[in-house]
Coordinates of C-alpha atoms and ligand atoms in Angstrom, one line a residue:
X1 CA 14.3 124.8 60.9
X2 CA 16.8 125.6 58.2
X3 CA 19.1 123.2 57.6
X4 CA 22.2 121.8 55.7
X5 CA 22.4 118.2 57.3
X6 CA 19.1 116.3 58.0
X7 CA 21.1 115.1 61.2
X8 CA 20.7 118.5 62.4
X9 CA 16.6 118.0 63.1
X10 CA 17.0 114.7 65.0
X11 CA 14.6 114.9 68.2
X12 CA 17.2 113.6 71.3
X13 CA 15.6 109.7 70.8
X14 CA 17.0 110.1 67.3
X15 CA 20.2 111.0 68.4
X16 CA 20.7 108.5 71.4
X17 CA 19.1 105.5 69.1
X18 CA 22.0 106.6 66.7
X19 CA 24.4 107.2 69.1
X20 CA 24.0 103.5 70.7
X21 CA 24.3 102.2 67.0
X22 CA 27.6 103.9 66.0
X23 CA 29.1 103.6 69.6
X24 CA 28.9 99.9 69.4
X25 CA 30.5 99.7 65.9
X26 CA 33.1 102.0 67.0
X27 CA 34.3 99.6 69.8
X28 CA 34.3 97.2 67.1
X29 CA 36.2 98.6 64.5
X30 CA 38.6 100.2 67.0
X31 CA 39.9 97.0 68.4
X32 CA 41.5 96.1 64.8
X33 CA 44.0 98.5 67.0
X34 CA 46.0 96.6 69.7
X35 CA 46.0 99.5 71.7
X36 CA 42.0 99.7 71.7
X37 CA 41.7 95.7 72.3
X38 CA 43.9 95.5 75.1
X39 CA 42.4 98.7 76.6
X40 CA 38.8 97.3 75.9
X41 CA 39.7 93.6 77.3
X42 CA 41.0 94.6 80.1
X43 CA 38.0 96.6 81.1
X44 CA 35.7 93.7 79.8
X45 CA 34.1 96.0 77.3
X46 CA 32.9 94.7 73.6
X47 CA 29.9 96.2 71.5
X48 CA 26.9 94.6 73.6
X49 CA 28.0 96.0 76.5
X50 CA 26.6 99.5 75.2
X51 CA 22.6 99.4 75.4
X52 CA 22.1 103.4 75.9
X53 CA 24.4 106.3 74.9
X54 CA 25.4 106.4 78.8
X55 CA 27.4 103.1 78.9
X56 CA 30.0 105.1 77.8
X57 CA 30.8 105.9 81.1
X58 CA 31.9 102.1 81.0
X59 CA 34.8 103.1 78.7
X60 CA 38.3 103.5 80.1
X61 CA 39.0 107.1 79.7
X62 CA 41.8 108.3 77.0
X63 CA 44.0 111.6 77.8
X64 CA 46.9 113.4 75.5
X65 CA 50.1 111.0 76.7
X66 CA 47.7 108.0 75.8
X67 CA 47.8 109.5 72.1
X68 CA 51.8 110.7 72.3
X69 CA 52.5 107.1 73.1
X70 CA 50.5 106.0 70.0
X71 CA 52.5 108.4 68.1
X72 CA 52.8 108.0 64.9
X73 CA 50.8 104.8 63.8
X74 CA 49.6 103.0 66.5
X75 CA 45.9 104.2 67.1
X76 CA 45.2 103.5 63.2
X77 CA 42.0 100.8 62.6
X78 CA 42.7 100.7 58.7
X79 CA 45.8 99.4 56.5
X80 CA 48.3 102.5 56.2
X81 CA 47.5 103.1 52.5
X82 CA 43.3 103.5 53.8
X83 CA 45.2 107.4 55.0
X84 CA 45.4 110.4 52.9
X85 CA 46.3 112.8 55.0
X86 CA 47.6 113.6 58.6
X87 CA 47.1 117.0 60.9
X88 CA 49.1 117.3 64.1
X89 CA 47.7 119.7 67.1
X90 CA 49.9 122.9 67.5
X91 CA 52.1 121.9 70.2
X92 CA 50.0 124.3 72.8
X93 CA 51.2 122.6 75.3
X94 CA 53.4 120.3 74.9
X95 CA 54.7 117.5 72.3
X96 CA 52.4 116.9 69.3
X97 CA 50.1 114.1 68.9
X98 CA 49.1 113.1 64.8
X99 CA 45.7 112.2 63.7
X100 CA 45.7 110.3 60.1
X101 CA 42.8 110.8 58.2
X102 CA 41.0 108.4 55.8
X103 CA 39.5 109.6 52.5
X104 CA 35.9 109.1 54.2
X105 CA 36.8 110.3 57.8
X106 CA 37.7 114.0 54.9
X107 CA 34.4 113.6 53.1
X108 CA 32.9 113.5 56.8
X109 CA 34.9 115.9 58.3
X110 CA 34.3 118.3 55.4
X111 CA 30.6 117.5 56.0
X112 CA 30.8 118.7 59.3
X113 CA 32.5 121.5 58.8
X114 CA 30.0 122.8 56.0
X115 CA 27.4 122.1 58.4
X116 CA 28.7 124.5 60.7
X117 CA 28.9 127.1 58.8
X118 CA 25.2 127.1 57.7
X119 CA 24.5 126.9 61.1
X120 CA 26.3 129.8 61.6
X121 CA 24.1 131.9 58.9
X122 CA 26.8 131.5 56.2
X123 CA 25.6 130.2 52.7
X124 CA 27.1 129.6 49.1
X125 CA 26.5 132.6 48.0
X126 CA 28.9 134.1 50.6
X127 CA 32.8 135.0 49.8
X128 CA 34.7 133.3 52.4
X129 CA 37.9 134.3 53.5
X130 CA 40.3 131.4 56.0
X131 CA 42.3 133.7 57.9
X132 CA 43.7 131.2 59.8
X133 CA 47.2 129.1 59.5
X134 CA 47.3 126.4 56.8
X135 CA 49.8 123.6 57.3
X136 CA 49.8 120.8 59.8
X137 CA 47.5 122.8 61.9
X138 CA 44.0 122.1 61.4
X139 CA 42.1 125.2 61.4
X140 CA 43.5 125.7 57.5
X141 CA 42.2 122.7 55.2
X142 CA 39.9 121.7 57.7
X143 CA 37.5 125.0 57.2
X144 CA 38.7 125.5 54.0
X145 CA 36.9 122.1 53.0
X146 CA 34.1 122.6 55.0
X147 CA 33.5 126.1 53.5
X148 CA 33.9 124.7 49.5
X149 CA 31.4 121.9 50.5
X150 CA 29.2 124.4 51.1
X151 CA 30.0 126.3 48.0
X152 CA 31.6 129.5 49.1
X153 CA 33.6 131.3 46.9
X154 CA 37.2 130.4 49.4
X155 CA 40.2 132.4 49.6
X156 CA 43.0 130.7 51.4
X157 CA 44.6 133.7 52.5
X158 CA 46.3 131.6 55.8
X159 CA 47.6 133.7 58.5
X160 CA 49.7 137.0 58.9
X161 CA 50.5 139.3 56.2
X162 CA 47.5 141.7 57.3
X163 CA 47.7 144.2 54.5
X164 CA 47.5 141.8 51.9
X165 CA 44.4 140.6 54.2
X166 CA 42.5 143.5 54.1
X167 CA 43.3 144.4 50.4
X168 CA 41.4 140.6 49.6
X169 CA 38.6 141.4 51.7
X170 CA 38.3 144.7 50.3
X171 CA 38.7 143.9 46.5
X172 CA 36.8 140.7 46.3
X173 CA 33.8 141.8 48.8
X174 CA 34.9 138.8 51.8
X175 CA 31.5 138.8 53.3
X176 CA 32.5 136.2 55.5
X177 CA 35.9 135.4 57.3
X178 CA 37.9 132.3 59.5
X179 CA 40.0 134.5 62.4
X180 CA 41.3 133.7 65.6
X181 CA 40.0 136.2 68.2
X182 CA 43.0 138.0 68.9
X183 CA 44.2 138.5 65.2
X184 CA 40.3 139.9 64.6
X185 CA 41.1 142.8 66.7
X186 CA 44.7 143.2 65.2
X187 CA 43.3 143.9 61.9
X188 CA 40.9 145.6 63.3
X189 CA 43.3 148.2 64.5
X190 CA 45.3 148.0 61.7
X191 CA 42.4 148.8 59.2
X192 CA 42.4 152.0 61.5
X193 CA 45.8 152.6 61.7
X194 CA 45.6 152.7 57.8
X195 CA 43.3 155.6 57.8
X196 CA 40.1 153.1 57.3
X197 CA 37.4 152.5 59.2
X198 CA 36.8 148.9 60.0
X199 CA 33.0 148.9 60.4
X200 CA 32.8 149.8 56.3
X201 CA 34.8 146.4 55.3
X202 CA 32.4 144.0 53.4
X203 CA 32.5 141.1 56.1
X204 CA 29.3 140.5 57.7
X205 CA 29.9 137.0 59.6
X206 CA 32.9 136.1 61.4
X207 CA 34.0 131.9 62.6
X208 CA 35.9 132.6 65.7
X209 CA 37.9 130.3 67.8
X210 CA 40.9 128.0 68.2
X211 CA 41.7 129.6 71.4
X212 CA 39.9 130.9 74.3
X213 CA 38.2 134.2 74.4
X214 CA 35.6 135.8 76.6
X215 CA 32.5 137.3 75.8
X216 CA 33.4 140.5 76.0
X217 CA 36.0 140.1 73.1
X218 CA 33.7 138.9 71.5
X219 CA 31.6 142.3 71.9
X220 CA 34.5 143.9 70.7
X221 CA 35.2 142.3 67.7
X222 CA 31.6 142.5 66.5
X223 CA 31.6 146.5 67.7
X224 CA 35.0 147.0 66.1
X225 CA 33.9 145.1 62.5
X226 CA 30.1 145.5 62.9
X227 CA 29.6 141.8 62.0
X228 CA 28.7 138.6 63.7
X229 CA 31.0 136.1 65.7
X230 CA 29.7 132.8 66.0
X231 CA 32.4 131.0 68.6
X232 CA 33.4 127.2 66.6
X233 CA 35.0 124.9 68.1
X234 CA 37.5 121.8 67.4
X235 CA 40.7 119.7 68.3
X236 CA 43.5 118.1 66.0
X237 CA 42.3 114.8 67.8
X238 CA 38.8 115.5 66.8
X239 CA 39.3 115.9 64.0
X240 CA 39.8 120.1 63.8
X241 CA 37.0 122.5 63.5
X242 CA 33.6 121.0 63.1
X243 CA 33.0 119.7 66.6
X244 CA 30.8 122.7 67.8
X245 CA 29.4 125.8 66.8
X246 CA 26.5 128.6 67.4
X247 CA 23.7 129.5 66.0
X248 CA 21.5 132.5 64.6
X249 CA 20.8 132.4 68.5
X250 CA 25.0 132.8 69.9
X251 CA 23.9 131.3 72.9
X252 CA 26.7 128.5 73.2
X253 CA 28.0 125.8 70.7
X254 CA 26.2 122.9 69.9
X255 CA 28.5 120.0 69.9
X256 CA 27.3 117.5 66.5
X257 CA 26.4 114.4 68.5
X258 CA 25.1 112.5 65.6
X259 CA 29.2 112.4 65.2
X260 CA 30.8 113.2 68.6
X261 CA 29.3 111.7 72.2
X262 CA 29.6 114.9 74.4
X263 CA 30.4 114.3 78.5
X264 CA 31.7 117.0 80.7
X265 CA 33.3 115.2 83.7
X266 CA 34.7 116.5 87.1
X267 CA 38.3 116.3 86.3
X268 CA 38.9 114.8 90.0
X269 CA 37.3 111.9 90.2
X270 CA 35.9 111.4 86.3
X271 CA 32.2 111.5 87.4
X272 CA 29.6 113.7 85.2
X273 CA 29.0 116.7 86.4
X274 CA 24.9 117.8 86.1
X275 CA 23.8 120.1 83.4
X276 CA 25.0 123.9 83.9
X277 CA 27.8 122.9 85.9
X278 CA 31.5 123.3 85.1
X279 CA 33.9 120.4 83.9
X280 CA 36.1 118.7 82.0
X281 CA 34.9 118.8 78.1
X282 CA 35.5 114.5 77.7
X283 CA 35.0 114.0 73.6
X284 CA 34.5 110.5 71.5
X285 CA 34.6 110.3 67.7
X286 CA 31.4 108.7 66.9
X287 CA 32.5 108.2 62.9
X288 CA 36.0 108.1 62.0
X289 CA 37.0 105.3 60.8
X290 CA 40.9 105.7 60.4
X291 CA 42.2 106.6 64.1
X292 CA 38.8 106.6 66.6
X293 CA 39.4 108.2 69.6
X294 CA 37.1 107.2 72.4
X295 CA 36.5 109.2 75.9
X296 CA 39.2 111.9 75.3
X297 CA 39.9 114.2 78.1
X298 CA 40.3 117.3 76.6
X299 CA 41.5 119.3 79.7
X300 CA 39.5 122.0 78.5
X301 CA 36.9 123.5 80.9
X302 CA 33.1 124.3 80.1
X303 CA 29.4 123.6 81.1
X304 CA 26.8 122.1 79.4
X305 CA 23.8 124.8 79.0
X306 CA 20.7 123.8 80.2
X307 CA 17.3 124.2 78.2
X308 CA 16.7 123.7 74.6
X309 CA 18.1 126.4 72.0
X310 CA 15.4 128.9 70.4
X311 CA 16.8 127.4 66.4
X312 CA 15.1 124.1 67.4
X313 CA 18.7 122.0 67.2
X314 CA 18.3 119.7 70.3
X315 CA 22.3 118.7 69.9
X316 CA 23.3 119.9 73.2
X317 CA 25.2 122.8 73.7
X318 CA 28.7 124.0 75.5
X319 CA 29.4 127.0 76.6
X320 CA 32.6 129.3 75.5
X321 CA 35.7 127.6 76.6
X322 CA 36.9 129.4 79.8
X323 CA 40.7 127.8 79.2
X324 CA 42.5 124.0 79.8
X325 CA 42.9 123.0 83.2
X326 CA 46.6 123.3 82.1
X327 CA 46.3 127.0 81.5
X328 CA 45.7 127.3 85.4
X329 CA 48.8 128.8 87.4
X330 CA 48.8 129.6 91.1
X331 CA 50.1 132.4 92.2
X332 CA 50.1 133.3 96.1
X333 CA 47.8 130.0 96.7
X334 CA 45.3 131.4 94.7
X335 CA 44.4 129.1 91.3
X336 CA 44.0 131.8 88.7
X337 CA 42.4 131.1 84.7
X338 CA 43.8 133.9 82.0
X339 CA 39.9 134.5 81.0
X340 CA 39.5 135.9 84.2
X341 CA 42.2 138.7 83.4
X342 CA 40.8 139.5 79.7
X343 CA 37.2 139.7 80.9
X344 CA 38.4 142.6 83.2
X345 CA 40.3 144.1 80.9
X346 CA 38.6 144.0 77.9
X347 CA 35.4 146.0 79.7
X348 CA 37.5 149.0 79.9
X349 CA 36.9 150.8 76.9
X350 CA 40.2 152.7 77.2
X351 CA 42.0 149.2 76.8
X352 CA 43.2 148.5 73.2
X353 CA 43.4 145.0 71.8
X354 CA 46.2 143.3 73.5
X355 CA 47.2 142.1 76.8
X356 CA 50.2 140.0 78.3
X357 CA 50.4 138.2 81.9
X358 CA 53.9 138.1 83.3
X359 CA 54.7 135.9 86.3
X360 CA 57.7 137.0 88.6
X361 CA 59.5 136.4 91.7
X362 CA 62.4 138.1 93.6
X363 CA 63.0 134.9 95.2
X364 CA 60.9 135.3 97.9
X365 CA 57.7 137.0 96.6
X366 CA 55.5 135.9 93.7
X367 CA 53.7 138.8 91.6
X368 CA 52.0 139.4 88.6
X369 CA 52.4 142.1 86.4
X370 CA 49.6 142.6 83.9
X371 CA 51.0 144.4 80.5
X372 CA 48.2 145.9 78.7
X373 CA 47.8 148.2 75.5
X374 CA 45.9 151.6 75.9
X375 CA 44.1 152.5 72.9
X376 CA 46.4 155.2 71.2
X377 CA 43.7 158.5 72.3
X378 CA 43.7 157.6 75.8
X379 CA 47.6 157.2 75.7
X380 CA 47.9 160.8 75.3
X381 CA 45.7 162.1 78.7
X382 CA 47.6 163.1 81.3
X383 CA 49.7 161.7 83.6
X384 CA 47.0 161.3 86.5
X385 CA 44.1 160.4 84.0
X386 CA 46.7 157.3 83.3
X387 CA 47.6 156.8 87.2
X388 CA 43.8 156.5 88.1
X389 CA 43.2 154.0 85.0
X390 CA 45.5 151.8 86.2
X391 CA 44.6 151.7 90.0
X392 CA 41.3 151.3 88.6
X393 CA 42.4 148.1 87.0
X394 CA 44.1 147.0 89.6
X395 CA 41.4 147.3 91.8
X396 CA 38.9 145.4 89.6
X397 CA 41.5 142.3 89.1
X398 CA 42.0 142.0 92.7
X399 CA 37.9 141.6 93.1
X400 CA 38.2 139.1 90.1
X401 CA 41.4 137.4 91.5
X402 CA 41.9 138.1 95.5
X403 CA 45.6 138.8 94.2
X404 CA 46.7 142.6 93.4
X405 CA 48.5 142.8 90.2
X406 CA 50.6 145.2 88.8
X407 CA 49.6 146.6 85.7
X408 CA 51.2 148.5 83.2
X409 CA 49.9 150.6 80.6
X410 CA 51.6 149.9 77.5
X411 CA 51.4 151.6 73.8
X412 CA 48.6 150.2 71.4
X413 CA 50.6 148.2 69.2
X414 CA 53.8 147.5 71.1
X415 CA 53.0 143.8 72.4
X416 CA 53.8 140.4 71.0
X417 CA 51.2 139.7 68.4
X418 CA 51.1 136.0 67.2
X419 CA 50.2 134.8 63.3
X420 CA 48.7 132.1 65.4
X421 CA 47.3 131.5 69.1
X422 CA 48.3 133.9 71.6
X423 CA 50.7 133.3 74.4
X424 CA 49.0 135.2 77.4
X425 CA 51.0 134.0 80.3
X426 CA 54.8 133.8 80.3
X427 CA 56.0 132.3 83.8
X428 CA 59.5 134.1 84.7
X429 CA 59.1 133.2 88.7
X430 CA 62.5 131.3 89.7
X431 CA 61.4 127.5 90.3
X432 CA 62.2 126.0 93.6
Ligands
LIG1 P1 46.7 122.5 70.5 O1 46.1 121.6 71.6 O2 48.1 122.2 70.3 O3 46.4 124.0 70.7 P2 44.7 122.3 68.4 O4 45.1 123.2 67.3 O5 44.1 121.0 68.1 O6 46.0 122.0 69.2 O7 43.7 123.1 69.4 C1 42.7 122.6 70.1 C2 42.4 123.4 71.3 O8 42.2 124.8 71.0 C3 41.2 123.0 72.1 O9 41.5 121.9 72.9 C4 40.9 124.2 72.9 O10 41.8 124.3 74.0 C5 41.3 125.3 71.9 N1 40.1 125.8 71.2 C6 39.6 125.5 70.0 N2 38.5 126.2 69.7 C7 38.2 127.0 70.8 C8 37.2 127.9 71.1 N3 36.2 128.2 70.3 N4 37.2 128.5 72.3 C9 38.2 128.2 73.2 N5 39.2 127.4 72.9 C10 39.2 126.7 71.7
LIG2 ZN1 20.7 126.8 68.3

């Protein structure tokens, strides 16, 4: 196996021997927090009571208000000068919580991160371009460290400004790029719209991820570019980006346990779900030293894939993200995920790159309209080409859904595009 980080060719003994090792000195270390050693006394936990990397079920679990309440300082386990530098998650959903980093938990972090990307095919000799936010969120200096450890040439190009973009890629030969999933296919269709055609930029590899996507995006952006999208992913309280990513192979994410311990839980009653079956993704930092975060519920939904990976890795692996629990909304009794609505959309050829869910109510009736962009030489066809497009839609959701939207065809180009993650769902229903 080709490698970057020797950790990446530990057999599974390897990885649980370390994993028991570094668990027990985490407990340790965290309790210089009163938060942890209250949390941990209570529960009658210390270091010795962790003999296999399982005993972490033992562990009282941790979820986003626990971290809020611990806002700003609270969860830190070294003196306040020990930091150098603090993210914050983007406020998805809800009020931010505030990692603070150590100058190690960077080096480590940045190790991580470079490890990824090698993993992903990406080497020094590539030219790498971030195309994501800079700032407080993490996707900025978090790859942009990773992909200098590894030696990339690295533009910090951020987000937005997508002629100045593609001018970079174009005039210093980006044959690698950082892009969230729905700004890929923006620039995209705006290389086109430009008289270009997309599949002749340099790029070769893409890191995409931050927010969900299905795989059928992801067969678009790699049709649309002709490249490679390796899905990566990451959380603020996680660090960032660095926590998973794919292979050569694209066959799901493996998660770094050597620095994370990986559990997917059923979100009702906190139990592990077996292999191949869907939970909640539950995440424990395995090596930072200044704010270790131990059995985080993430609230975001995926499976752990069963079987070993063809690269030889044996760090397990997730599969894509299908959303966050808290992405969920009912409508008409029936619990609906927004993946479900791009994965029908996005097989239609004659759909273009955007799409927007809007929730309404008279009052008495709930409904859903569906707001999607028709590529711009299907919007011409005739009234009745248009007509049976839509039904056909329509038709497909319900089968995906049990609920019958209604969905309009909209103008490539005329929706709410974001610099950063997109908003797919706005809720206008009156609340009781
Ligand atoms: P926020 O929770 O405010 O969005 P972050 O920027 O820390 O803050 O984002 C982390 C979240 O982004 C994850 O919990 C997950 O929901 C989402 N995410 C990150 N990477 C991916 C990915 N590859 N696929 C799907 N969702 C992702
Ligand atoms: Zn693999």
């Amino acid at each position: 196996m080709d490698y970057f980080d020797i950790a990446e060719t530990w057999s599974r003994d390897q990885i649980a021997e370390e994993q028991v090792k570094r668990l027990r000195e985490n407990i340790k270390h965290a309790c210089k927090a009163p938060f942890y050693a209250k949390r941990f006394a209570d529960a009658g936990i210390s270091p010795e009571s962790i003999h296999a990397p399982e005993d972490i079920q033992k562990l009282p679990f941790m979820c986003k208000d626990d971290l809020r309440a611990c806002y700003p300082y609270a969860l830190s386990c070294v003196d306040k000068s020990e930091f150098v530098r603090m993210h914050c998650s983007s406020g998805t959903t809800g009020s931010p919580v505030a990692i603070c980093y150590t100058k190690r938990d960077l080096e480590k972090w940045a190790d991580l991160m470079a490890r990824s990307m090698y993993t992903a095919g990406l080497r020094k000799t590539d030219i790498f371009q971030n195309m994501s936010g800079y700032g407080l969120f993490t996707g900025g200096l978090g790859i942009h460290y990773g992909s200098e450890r590894l030696g990339m040439m690295t533009i910090p190009a951020g987000a937005g400004n997508t002629r100045r973009q593609i001018k970079l890629i174009n005039d210093f030969g980006v044959t690698a790029v950082h892009i969230l999933p729905s700004y890929a296919m923006h620039v995209a269709e705006q290389v086109r719209v430009m008289g270009a055609d997309p599949r002749k930029l340099p790029i070769k590899r893409a890191l995409v991820g931050a927010e969900p996507y299905t795989e059928e995006t992801r067969k678009r952006i790699e049709e649309m570019l002709d490249i490679k999208v390796f899905n990566n992913f990451g959380m603020s309280e996680m660090n960032g980006p660095g926590v998973g990513i794919e292979c050569e192979a694209q066959g799901g994410m493996h998660v770094w346990e050597d620095a994370y311990i990986l559990e997917i839980i059923d979100p009702e009653t906190g139990r592990l779900v077996p292999d191949g079956e869907i939970g909640e993704l539950t995440l424990t930092t395995l090596t930072r030293e200044g704010m270790p975060v131990l059995r985080y519920r993430t609230h975001d939904l995926t499976r752990i894939i069963p079987g070993e990976c063809p690269c030889g890795r044996k760090h397990r692996r997730i599969d894509r993200i299908l959303g966050r629990s808290d992405d969920m909304f009912i409508l008409k009794g029936v619990n609906i995920y927004p993946m479900q609505i791009e994965q029908v959309l996005m097989s239609y050829p004659e759909v273009g790159q955007n799409y927007l869910i809007q929730l309404e109510s008279d009052g008495q009736r709930d409904t859903m309209r569906v707001k999607v962009e028709i590529r711009e030489e299907n919007f011409v066809e005739d009234m009745r080409v248009l007509r049976a497009l839509q039904e056909r839609i329509a038709r497909r959701l319900f089968d995906e859904i049990l609920v019958t939207p209604i969905v309009d065809l909209v103008q490539a180009n005329s929706l709410p595009q974001s610099d950063g993650k997109a908003k797919r769902v706005i809720d206008l229903r009156v609340k009781q």
